[in-house]
Coordinates of C-alpha atoms in Angstrom, one line a residue:
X885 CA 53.7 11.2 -50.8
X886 CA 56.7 12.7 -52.4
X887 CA 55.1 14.3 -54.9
X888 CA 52.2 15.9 -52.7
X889 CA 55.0 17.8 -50.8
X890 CA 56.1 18.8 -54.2
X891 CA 52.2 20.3 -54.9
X892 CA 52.0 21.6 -51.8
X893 CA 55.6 23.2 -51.9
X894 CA 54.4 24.9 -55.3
X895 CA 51.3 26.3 -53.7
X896 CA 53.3 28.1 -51.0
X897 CA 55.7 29.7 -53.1
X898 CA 52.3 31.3 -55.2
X899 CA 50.6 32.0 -52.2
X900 CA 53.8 34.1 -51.3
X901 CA 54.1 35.7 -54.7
X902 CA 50.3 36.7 -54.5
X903 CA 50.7 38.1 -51.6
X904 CA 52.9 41.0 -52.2
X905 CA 53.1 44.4 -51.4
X906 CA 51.2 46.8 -53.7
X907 CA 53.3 49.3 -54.8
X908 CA 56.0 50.1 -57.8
X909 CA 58.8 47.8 -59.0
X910 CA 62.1 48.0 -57.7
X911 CA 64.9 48.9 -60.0
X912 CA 65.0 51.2 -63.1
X913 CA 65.4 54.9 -64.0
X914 CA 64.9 56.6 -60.0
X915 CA 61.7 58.6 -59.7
X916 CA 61.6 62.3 -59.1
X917 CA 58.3 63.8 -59.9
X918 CA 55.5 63.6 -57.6
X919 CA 52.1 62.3 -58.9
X920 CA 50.1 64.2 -61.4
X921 CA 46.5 64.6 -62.3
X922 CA 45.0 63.3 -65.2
X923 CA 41.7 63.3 -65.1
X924 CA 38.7 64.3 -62.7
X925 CA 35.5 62.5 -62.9
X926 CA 32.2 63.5 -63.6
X927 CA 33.5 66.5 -66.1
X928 CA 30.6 68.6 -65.3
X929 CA 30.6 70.9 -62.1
X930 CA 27.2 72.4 -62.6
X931 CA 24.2 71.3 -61.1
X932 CA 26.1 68.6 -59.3
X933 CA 24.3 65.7 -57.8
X934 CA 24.0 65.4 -54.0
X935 CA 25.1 62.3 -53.9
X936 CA 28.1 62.0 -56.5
X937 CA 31.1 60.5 -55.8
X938 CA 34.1 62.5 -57.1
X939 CA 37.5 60.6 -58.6
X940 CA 40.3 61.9 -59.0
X941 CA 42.8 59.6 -61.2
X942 CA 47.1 60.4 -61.1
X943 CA 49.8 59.0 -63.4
X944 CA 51.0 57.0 -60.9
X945 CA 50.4 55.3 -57.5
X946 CA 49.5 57.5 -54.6
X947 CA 50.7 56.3 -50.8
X948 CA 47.7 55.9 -49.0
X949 CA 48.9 57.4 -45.9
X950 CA 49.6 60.8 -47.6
X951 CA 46.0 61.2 -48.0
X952 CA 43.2 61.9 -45.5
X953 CA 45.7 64.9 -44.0
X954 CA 45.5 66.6 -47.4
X955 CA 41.9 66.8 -48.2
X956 CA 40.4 69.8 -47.2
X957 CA 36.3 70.4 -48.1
X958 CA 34.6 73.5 -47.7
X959 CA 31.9 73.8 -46.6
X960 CA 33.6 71.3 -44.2
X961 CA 31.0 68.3 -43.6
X962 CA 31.8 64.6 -43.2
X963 CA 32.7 62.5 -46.4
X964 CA 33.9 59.2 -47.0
X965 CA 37.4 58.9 -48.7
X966 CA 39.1 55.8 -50.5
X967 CA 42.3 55.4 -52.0
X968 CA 42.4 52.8 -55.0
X969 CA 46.0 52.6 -56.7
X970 CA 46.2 55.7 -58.9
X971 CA 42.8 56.8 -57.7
X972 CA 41.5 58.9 -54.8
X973 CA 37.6 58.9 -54.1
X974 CA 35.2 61.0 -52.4
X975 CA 31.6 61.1 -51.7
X976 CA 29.8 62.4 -49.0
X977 CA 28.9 60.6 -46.0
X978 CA 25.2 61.5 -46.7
X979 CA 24.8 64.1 -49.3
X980 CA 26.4 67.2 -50.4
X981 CA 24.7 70.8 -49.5
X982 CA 22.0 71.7 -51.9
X983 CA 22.4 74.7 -54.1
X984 CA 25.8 75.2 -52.9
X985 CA 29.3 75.4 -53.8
X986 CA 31.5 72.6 -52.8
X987 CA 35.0 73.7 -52.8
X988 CA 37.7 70.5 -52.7
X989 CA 41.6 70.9 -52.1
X990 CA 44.2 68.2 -52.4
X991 CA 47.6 69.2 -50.8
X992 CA 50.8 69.0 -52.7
X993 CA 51.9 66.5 -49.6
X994 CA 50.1 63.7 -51.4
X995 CA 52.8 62.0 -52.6
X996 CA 53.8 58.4 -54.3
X997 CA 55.5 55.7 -52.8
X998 CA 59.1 57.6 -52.9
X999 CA 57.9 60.1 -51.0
X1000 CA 57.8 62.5 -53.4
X1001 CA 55.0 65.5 -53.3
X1002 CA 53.4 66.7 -56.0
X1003 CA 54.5 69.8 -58.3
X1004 CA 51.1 71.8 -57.4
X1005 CA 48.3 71.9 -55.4
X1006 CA 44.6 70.8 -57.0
X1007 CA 41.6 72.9 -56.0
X1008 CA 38.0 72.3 -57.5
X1009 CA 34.7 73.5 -57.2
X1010 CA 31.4 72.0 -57.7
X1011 CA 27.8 73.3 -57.3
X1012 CA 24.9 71.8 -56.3
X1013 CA 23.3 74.4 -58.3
X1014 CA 23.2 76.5 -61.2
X1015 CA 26.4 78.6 -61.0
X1016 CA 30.2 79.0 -59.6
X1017 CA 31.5 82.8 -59.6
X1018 CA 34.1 83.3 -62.5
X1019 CA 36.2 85.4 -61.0
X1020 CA 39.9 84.2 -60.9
X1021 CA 42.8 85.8 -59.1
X1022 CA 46.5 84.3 -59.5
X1023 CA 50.0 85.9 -58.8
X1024 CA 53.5 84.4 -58.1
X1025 CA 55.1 84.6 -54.9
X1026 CA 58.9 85.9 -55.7
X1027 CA 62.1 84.1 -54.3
X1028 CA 60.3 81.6 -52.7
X1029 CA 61.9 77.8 -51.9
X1030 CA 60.5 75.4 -54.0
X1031 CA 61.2 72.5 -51.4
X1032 CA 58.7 74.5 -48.6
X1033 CA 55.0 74.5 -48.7
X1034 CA 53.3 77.9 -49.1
X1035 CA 49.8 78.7 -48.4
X1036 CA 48.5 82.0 -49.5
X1037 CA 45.1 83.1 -47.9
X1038 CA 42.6 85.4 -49.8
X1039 CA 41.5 88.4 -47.4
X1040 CA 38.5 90.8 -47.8
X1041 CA 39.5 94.2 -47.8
X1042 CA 40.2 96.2 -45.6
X1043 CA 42.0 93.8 -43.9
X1044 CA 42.2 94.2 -39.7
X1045 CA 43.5 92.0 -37.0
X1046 CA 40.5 89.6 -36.5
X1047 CA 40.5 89.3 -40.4
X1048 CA 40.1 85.5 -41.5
X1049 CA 40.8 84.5 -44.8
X1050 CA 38.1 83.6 -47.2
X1051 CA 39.9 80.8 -48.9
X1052 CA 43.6 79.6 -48.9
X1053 CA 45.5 77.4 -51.4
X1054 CA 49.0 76.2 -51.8
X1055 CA 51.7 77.9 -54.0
X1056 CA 53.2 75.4 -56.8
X1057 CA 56.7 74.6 -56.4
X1058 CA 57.6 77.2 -58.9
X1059 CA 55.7 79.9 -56.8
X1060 CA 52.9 80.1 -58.8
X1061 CA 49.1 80.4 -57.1
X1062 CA 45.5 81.3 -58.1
X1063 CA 42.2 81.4 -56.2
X1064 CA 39.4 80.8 -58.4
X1065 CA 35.2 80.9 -58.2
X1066 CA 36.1 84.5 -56.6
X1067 CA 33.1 86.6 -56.1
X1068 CA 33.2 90.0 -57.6
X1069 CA 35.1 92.9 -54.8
X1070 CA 37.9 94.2 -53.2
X1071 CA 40.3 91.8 -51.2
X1072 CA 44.1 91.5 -50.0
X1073 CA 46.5 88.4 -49.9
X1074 CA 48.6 87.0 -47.8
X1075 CA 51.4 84.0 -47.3
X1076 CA 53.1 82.0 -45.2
X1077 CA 55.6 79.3 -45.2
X1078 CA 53.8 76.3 -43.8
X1079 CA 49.9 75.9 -42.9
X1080 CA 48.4 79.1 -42.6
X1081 CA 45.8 79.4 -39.9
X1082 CA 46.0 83.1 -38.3
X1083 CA 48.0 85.5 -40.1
X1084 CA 48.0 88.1 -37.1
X1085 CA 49.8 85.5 -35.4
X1086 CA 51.8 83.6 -37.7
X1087 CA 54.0 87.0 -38.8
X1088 CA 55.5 87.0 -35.6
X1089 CA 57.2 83.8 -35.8
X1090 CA 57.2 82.4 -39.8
X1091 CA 58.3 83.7 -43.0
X1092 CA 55.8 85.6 -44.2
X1093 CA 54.7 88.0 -47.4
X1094 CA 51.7 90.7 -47.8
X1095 CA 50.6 92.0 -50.9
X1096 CA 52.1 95.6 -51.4
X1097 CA 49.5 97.3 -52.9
X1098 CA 45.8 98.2 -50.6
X1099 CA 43.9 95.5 -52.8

């Protein structure tokens, strides 16, 4: 009898240590960075299947609740999303748009189990058909405070008080930005510290920044 307490005591004690939370090891060297990308799967963004699921893999674990609040899809349409230790997944809930573009963003609030964001934003984009526009414009928004989001908002010009941006992204922590798969024209930019959603009324209220020149 003695020595089945013994097994069953045993069993416990694994069935605890199985149990455990996921996440990273205590102790050691104190983490700092936020997570970083390594690698995007499938390579190709051309003539993208309806139907693909999209993975995004990090160089570290990602908290799962810092997630579904920083994916943004355009054009926006339901999608399923799953977090799998290092890797984030997306498909959509159907199928994507044919012949269209699909434009993904990942906030820099994702963040890993120490609550740390990462360095820079991540926007993609994939088409269900042939082509993406090449067009790529990036700038650096000056004396800027690394520990505050930014979002910068692309504008067709001439810009007027009903304007809505075209598409927004986050600045790095360094202040860096660029907007790319940017159809040939003229257009104006504009930032805000924190989540940009109406610059007309945001300027009254938030830190703010136009671009000086017409376009």
């Amino acid at each position: 009898m003695l020595r089945f307490f013994e097994q069953l005591y045993s069993l416990i004690i694994l069935f605890l240590l199985g149990c455990a939370a996921v996440g990273p090891p205590p102790g050691g060297i104190t983490d700092t960075n936020g997570p970083e990308l390594l690698s995007v799967s499938p390579g190709s963004i051309l003539d993208f299947s309806t139907v693909q699921k999209i993975i995004f893999e990090f160089d570290e674990l990602i908290d799962p609740a810092s997630v579904p609040p920083s994916i943004k899809i355009i054009p926006e349409l339901k999608y399923k999303l799953k977090v799998r230790g290092r890797k984030i997944i997306i498909q959509p809930d159907k199928t994507w748009p044919e012949n269209d573009i699909i434009r993904i963003s990942l906030s820099r609030k994702i963040r890993d189990y120490q609550k740390n964001m990462m360095s820079k934003s991540v926007i993609l984009n994939f088409s269900t058909g042939p082509e993406i526009p090449d067009g790529i414009i990036k700038g650096k928004v000056v004396e800027s405070n690394n520990n505050n989001l930014i979002e910068l908002g692309l504008y067709e010009w001439p810009m007027n008080d009903s304007s809505q941006y075209i598409h927004k992204v986050e600045a790095d922590k360094l202040g860096n930005f660029e907007f790319k798969g940017v159809k040939y024209g003229q257009y104006t930019l504009g930032a805000i510290e924190g989540s940009l959603w109406s610059m007309n009324q945001q300027i009254e209220r938030e830190k703010y920044a136009i671009l000086t020149s017409d376009f």
